[in-house]
CSV table of C-alpha atoms in Angstrom, one decimal:
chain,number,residue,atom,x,y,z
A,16,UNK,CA,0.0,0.0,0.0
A,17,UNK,CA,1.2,3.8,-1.3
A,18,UNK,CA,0.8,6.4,1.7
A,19,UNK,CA,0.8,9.6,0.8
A,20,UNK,CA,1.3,12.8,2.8
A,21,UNK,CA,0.8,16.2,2.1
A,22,UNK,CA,1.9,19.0,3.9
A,23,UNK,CA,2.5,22.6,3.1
A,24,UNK,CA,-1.1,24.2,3.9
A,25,UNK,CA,-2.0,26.9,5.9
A,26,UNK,CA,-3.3,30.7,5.9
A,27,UNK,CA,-1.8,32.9,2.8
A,28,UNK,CA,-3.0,36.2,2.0
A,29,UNK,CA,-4.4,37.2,-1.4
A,30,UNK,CA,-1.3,37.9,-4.2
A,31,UNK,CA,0.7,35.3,-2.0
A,32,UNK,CA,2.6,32.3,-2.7
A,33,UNK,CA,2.3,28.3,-1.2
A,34,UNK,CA,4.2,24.9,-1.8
A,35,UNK,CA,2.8,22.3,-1.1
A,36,UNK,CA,4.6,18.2,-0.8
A,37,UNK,CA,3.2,15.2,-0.8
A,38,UNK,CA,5.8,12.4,0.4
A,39,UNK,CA,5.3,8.8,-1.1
A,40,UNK,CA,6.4,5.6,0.4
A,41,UNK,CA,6.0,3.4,-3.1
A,42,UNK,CA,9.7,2.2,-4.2
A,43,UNK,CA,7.9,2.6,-7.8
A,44,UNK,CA,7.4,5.8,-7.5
A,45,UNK,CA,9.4,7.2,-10.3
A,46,UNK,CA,6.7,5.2,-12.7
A,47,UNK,CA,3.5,6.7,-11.1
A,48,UNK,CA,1.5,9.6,-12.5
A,49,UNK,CA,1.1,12.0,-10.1
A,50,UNK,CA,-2.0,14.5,-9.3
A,51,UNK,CA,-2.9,17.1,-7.1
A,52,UNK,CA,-7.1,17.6,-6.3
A,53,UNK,CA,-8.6,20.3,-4.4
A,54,UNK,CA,-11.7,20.7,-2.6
A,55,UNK,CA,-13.6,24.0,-1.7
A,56,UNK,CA,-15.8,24.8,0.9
A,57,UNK,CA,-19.2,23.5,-0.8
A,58,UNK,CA,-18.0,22.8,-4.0
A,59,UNK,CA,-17.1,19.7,-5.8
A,60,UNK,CA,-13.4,18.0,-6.2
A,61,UNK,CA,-11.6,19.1,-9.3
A,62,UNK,CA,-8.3,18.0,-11.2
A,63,UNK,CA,-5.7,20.9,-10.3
A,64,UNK,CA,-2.4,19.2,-11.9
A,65,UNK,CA,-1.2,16.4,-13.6
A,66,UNK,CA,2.7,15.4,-13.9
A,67,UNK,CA,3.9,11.8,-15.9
A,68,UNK,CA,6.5,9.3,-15.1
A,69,UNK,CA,8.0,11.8,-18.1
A,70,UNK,CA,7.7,14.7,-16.0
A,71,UNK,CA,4.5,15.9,-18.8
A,72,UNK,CA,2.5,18.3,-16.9
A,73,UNK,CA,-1.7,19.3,-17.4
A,74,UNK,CA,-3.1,21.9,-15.5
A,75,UNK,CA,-6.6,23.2,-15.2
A,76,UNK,CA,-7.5,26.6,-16.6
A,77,UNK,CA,-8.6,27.6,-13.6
A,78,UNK,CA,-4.8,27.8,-12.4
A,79,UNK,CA,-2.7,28.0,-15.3
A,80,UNK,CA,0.2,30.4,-15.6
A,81,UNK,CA,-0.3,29.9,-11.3
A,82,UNK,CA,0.5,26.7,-10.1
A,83,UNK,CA,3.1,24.6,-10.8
A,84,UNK,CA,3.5,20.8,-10.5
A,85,UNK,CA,6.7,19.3,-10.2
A,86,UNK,CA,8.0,15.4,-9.0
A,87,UNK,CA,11.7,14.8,-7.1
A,88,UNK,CA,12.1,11.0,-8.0
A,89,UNK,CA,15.2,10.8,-5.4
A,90,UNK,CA,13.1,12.0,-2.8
A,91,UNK,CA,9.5,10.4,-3.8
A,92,UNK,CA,7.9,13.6,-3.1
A,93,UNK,CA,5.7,15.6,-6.0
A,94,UNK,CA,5.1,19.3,-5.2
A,95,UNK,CA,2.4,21.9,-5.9
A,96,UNK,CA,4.0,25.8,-6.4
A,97,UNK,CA,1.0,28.0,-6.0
A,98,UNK,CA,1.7,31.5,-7.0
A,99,UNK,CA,-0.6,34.8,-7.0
A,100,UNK,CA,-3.0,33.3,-4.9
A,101,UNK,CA,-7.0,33.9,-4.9
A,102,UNK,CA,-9.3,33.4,-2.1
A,103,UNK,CA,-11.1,30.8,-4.8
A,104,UNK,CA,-7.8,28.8,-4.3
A,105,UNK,CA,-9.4,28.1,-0.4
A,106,UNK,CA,-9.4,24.4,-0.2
A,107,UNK,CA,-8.4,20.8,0.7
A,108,UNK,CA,-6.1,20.3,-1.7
A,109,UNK,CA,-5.4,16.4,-2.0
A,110,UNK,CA,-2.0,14.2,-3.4
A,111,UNK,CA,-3.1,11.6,-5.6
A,112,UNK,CA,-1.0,8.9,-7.4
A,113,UNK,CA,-1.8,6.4,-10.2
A,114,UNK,CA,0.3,3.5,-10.8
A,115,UNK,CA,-0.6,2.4,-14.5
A,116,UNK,CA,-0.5,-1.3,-14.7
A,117,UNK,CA,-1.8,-3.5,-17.9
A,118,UNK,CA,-4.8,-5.0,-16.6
A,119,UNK,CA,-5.8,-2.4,-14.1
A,120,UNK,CA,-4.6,1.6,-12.0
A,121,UNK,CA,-3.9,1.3,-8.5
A,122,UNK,CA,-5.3,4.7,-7.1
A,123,UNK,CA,-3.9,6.2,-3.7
A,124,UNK,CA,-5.1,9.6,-1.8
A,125,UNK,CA,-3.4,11.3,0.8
A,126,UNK,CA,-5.6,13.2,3.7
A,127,UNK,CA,-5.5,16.7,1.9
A,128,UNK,CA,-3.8,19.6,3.6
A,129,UNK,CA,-6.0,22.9,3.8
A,130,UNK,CA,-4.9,26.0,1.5
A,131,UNK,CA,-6.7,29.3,3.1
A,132,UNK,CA,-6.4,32.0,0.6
A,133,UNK,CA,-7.8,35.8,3.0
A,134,UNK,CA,-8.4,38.8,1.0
C-alpha cells in the first residue's frame, strides 16, 4: 500500500505564494502519474495538476500560468508551487497517485492539507 502525505497548507493572504509536498512511500514511484485535487468549501473536487513518469505536466484553466507541479524522483515527493494566490484557491487540496498497470490503475489519496487563501 502507497501512503501519501501532504503537507505545506495553511493561511496565505491574497497575491501570495504556497508549496505544497506530498511524500510517497512506493519504491515505484518514479513510474507513477502524479496529481494534485482540491476541494472548496461546498463545492465539488476538481483535477488541479497532472505530472507523468516523463515529468509531462496538465493543468486546469482555472490555475494555469499559477501553479506549478513538479515530482523529485530521489526523494518520492511531488510538489504543488501555488503563485498569485486567490481566495477561490481556499481548499483541501489532496495528493493523488496512479500506478498504471496492464490490466488495471492502483489509485492512492493522501488526507488533503487545507490552503486558506484571505483577501
Amino acid at each position: 500500500q502507497v501512503q501519501l502525505i501532504e503537507s505545506g497548507g495553511g493561511l496565505v493572504q491574497a497575491g501570495g505564494s504556497l508549496i505544497l509536498s506530498c511524500a510517497a512511500s512506493g519504491r515505484t514511484f518514479s513510474s507513477y502519474y502524479m496529481y494534485w485535487h482540491r476541494q472548496g468549501p461546498g463545492k465539488e473536487r476538481e483535477l488541479v495538476a497532472r505530472i507523468t513518469n516523463s515529468r509531462t505536466t496538465m493543468y486546469a484553466d482555472a490555475v494555469k500560468g499559477r501553479f506549478t507541479i513538479s515530482r523529485d524522483n530521489a526523494e518520492n515527493t511531488v510538489y504543488l508551487e501555488m503563485n498569485s494566490l486567490k481566495p477561490d484557491d481556499t481548499a483541501v487540496y489532496y495528493c493523488h497517485a496512479r500506478r498504471v498497470l496492464p490490466l488495471r490503475n492502483l489509485d492512492f489519496w493522501g488526507q488533503g492539507t487545507q490552503v486558506t487563501v484571505s483577501s
